[in-house]
mmCIF file with all atom_site columns, C-alpha atoms in Angstrom:
data_model
loop_
_atom_site.group_PDB
_atom_site.id
_atom_site.type_symbol
_atom_site.label_atom_id
_atom_site.label_alt_id
_atom_site.label_comp_id
_atom_site.label_asym_id
_atom_site.label_entity_id
_atom_site.label_seq_id
_atom_site.pdbx_PDB_ins_code
_atom_site.Cartn_x
_atom_site.Cartn_y
_atom_site.Cartn_z
_atom_site.occupancy
_atom_site.B_iso_or_equiv
_atom_site.pdbx_formal_charge
_atom_site.auth_seq_id
_atom_site.auth_comp_id
_atom_site.auth_asym_id
_atom_site.auth_atom_id
_atom_site.pdbx_PDB_model_num
ATOM 1  C CA . UNK A 1 1  ? 0.056   0.031  -0.059 1.00 0.00 ? 1  UNK A CA 1
ATOM 2  C CA . UNK A 1 2  ? 1.319   3.244  -1.001 1.00 0.00 ? 2  UNK A CA 1
ATOM 3  C CA . UNK A 1 3  ? 1.048   6.291  1.343  1.00 0.00 ? 3  UNK A CA 1
ATOM 4  C CA . UNK A 1 4  ? 0.610   9.687  -0.054 1.00 0.00 ? 4  UNK A CA 1
ATOM 5  C CA . UNK A 1 5  ? 1.876   12.290 2.213  1.00 0.00 ? 5  UNK A CA 1
ATOM 6  C CA . UNK A 1 6  ? -0.373  15.405 2.689  1.00 0.00 ? 6  UNK A CA 1
ATOM 7  C CA . UNK A 1 7  ? 1.255   18.601 3.154  1.00 0.00 ? 7  UNK A CA 1
ATOM 8  C CA . UNK A 1 8  ? 0.640   20.160 6.606  1.00 0.00 ? 8  UNK A CA 1
ATOM 9  C CA . UNK A 1 9  ? -2.204  22.822 6.417  1.00 0.00 ? 9  UNK A CA 1
ATOM 10 C CA . UNK A 1 10 ? -0.814  26.362 6.707  1.00 0.00 ? 10 UNK A CA 1
ATOM 11 C CA . UNK A 1 11 ? -2.082  28.764 9.445  1.00 0.00 ? 11 UNK A CA 1
ATOM 12 C CA . UNK A 1 12 ? -4.135  30.488 6.609  1.00 0.00 ? 12 UNK A CA 1
ATOM 13 C CA . UNK A 1 13 ? -5.807  27.227 5.463  1.00 0.00 ? 13 UNK A CA 1
ATOM 14 C CA . UNK A 1 14 ? -6.658  26.391 9.088  1.00 0.00 ? 14 UNK A CA 1
ATOM 15 C CA . UNK A 1 15 ? -7.963  29.917 9.513  1.00 0.00 ? 15 UNK A CA 1
ATOM 16 C CA . UNK A 1 16 ? -10.300 29.512 6.453  1.00 0.00 ? 16 UNK A CA 1
ATOM 17 C CA . UNK A 1 17 ? -11.399 26.226 7.570  1.00 0.00 ? 17 UNK A CA 1
ATOM 18 C CA . UNK A 1 18 ? -12.291 27.559 11.001 1.00 0.00 ? 18 UNK A CA 1
ATOM 19 C CA . UNK A 1 19 ? -14.286 30.569 9.324  1.00 0.00 ? 19 UNK A CA 1
ATOM 20 C CA . UNK A 1 20 ? -16.010 27.912 6.992  1.00 0.00 ? 20 UNK A CA 1
ATOM 21 C CA . UNK A 1 21 ? -16.977 25.934 10.030 1.00 0.00 ? 21 UNK A CA 1
ATOM 22 C CA . UNK A 1 22 ? -18.404 28.954 11.955 1.00 0.00 ? 22 UNK A CA 1
ATOM 23 C CA . UNK A 1 23 ? -20.510 29.779 8.869  1.00 0.00 ? 23 UNK A CA 1
ATOM 24 C CA . UNK A 1 24 ? -21.886 26.331 8.552  1.00 0.00 ? 24 UNK A CA 1
ATOM 25 C CA . UNK A 1 25 ? -22.819 26.259 12.266 1.00 0.00 ? 25 UNK A CA 1
ATOM 26 C CA . UNK A 1 26 ? -24.494 29.659 11.985 1.00 0.00 ? 26 UNK A CA 1
ATOM 27 C CA . UNK A 1 27 ? -26.195 28.708 8.791  1.00 0.00 ? 27 UNK A CA 1
ATOM 28 C CA . UNK A 1 28 ? -27.516 25.323 10.563 1.00 0.00 ? 28 UNK A CA 1
ATOM 29 C CA . UNK A 1 29 ? -28.561 27.345 13.640 1.00 0.00 ? 29 UNK A CA 1
ATOM 30 C CA . UNK A 1 30 ? -30.562 29.784 11.513 1.00 0.00 ? 30 UNK A CA 1
ATOM 31 C CA . UNK A 1 31 ? -32.323 27.137 9.686  1.00 0.00 ? 31 UNK A CA 1
ATOM 32 C CA . UNK A 1 32 ? -33.208 25.222 12.914 1.00 0.00 ? 32 UNK A CA 1
ATOM 33 C CA . UNK A 1 33 ? -34.455 28.465 14.495 1.00 0.00 ? 33 UNK A CA 1
ATOM 34 C CA . UNK A 1 34 ? -36.783 29.103 11.414 1.00 0.00 ? 34 UNK A CA 1
ATOM 35 C CA . UNK A 1 35 ? -38.112 25.689 11.502 1.00 0.00 ? 35 UNK A CA 1
ATOM 36 C CA . UNK A 1 36 ? -38.821 26.002 15.381 1.00 0.00 ? 36 UNK A CA 1
ATOM 37 C CA . UNK A 1 37 ? -40.376 29.298 15.069 1.00 0.00 ? 37 UNK A CA 1
ATOM 38 C CA . UNK A 1 38 ? -42.547 28.199 12.143 1.00 0.00 ? 38 UNK A CA 1
ATOM 39 C CA . UNK A 1 39 ? -43.761 25.020 14.316 1.00 0.00 ? 39 UNK A CA 1
ATOM 40 C CA . UNK A 1 40 ? -44.255 27.244 17.338 1.00 0.00 ? 40 UNK A CA 1
ATOM 41 C CA . UNK A 1 41 ? -46.667 29.506 15.321 1.00 0.00 ? 41 UNK A CA 1
ATOM 42 C CA . UNK A 1 42 ? -48.419 26.582 13.981 1.00 0.00 ? 42 UNK A CA 1
ATOM 43 C CA . UNK A 1 43 ? -48.828 25.304 17.542 1.00 0.00 ? 43 UNK A CA 1
ATOM 44 C CA . UNK A 1 44 ? -50.080 28.786 18.672 1.00 0.00 ? 44 UNK A CA 1
ATOM 45 C CA . UNK A 1 45 ? -52.544 29.006 15.991 1.00 0.00 ? 45 UNK A CA 1
ATOM 46 C CA . UNK A 1 46 ? -54.072 25.760 16.961 1.00 0.00 ? 46 UNK A CA 1
ATOM 47 C CA . UNK A 1 47 ? -54.562 27.132 20.260 1.00 0.00 ? 47 UNK A CA 1
ATOM 48 C CA . UNK A 1 48 ? -56.593 30.127 19.139 1.00 0.00 ? 48 UNK A CA 1
ATOM 49 C CA . UNK A 1 49 ? -60.369 30.009 19.899 1.00 0.00 ? 49 UNK A CA 1
ATOM 50 C CA . UNK A 1 50 ? -62.713 30.405 16.983 1.00 0.00 ? 50 UNK A CA 1
ATOM 51 C CA . UNK A 1 51 ? -63.473 34.051 17.862 1.00 0.00 ? 51 UNK A CA 1
ATOM 52 C CA . UNK A 1 52 ? -59.795 34.788 17.777 1.00 0.00 ? 52 UNK A CA 1
ATOM 53 C CA . UNK A 1 53 ? -59.469 33.296 14.299 1.00 0.00 ? 53 UNK A CA 1
ATOM 54 C CA . UNK A 1 54 ? -62.588 35.418 13.105 1.00 0.00 ? 54 UNK A CA 1
ATOM 55 C CA . UNK A 1 55 ? -61.027 38.523 14.570 1.00 0.00 ? 55 UNK A CA 1
ATOM 56 C CA . UNK A 1 56 ? -57.682 37.853 12.761 1.00 0.00 ? 56 UNK A CA 1
ATOM 57 C CA . UNK A 1 57 ? -59.591 37.055 9.599  1.00 0.00 ? 57 UNK A CA 1
ATOM 58 C CA . UNK A 1 58 ? -61.447 40.466 10.086 1.00 0.00 ? 58 UNK A CA 1
ATOM 59 C CA . UNK A 1 59 ? -58.163 42.401 10.581 1.00 0.00 ? 59 UNK A CA 1
ATOM 60 C CA . UNK A 1 60 ? -56.735 40.933 7.431  1.00 0.00 ? 60 UNK A CA 1
ATOM 61 C CA . UNK A 1 61 ? -59.527 42.550 5.365  1.00 0.00 ? 61 UNK A CA 1
ATOM 62 C CA . UNK A 1 62 ? -58.698 45.793 3.761  1.00 0.00 ? 62 UNK A CA 1
ATOM 63 C CA . UNK A 1 63 ? -59.805 48.609 5.958  1.00 0.00 ? 63 UNK A CA 1
ATOM 64 C CA . UNK A 1 64 ? -61.905 50.469 3.618  1.00 0.00 ? 64 UNK A CA 1
ATOM 65 C CA . UNK A 1 65 ? -63.950 47.407 2.628  1.00 0.00 ? 65 UNK A CA 1
ATOM 66 C CA . UNK A 1 66 ? -63.993 45.893 6.074  1.00 0.00 ? 66 UNK A CA 1
ATOM 67 C CA . UNK A 1 67 ? -67.585 45.685 7.752  1.00 0.00 ? 67 UNK A CA 1
ATOM 68 C CA . UNK A 1 68 ? -68.239 45.986 11.410 1.00 0.00 ? 68 UNK A CA 1
ATOM 69 C CA . UNK A 1 69 ? -66.682 43.103 13.482 1.00 0.00 ? 69 UNK A CA 1
ATOM 70 C CA . UNK A 1 70 ? -70.123 42.052 14.874 1.00 0.00 ? 70 UNK A CA 1
ATOM 71 C CA . UNK A 1 71 ? -71.589 41.876 11.465 1.00 0.00 ? 71 UNK A CA 1
ATOM 72 C CA . UNK A 1 72 ? -68.628 40.093 9.891  1.00 0.00 ? 72 UNK A CA 1
ATOM 73 C CA . UNK A 1 73 ? -68.668 37.544 12.969 1.00 0.00 ? 73 UNK A CA 1
ATOM 74 C CA . UNK A 1 74 ? -72.477 36.979 12.734 1.00 0.00 ? 74 UNK A CA 1
ATOM 75 C CA . UNK A 1 75 ? -72.277 36.218 8.986  1.00 0.00 ? 75 UNK A CA 1
ATOM 76 C CA . UNK A 1 76 ? -69.314 33.930 9.473  1.00 0.00 ? 76 UNK A CA 1
ATOM 77 C CA . UNK A 1 77 ? -71.315 32.086 12.221 1.00 0.00 ? 77 UNK A CA 1
ATOM 78 C CA . UNK A 1 78 ? -74.299 31.843 9.946  1.00 0.00 ? 78 UNK A CA 1
ATOM 79 C CA . UNK A 1 79 ? -72.963 31.556 6.150  1.00 0.00 ? 79 UNK A CA 1
ATOM 80 C CA . UNK A 1 80 ? -76.564 31.014 5.129  1.00 0.00 ? 80 UNK A CA 1
ATOM 81 C CA . UNK A 1 81 ? -77.105 34.711 5.695  1.00 0.00 ? 81 UNK A CA 1
ATOM 82 C CA . UNK A 1 82 ? -74.944 35.633 2.818  1.00 0.00 ? 82 UNK A CA 1
ATOM 83 C CA . UNK A 1 83 ? -72.186 38.218 2.794  1.00 0.00 ? 83 UNK A CA 1
ATOM 84 C CA . UNK A 1 84 ? -72.666 41.424 4.933  1.00 0.00 ? 84 UNK A CA 1
ATOM 85 C CA . UNK A 1 85 ? -74.342 44.131 2.851  1.00 0.00 ? 85 UNK A CA 1
ATOM 86 C CA . UNK A 1 86 ? -71.499 46.738 3.338  1.00 0.00 ? 86 UNK A CA 1
ATOM 87 C CA . UNK A 1 87 ? -68.776 44.205 2.491  1.00 0.00 ? 87 UNK A CA 1
#
């Protein structure tokens, strides 16, 4: 078996390796944090009550076309009534 001698890494090469390793660790941490935050938002949204979800949907409507909250909530609860007249 023939051995190939690898040259000793220079201080500059070791420094570059160290920086690359730090970047990889930082990227992995950022990705893990993003996944965790997304999951926490999913869990939190699952814990919301029906009225909270209605309120958040109402807030997402354009302000100039948004009906009164009680009207919106009533029509959401009873869809057979149709859309609110001022929507």
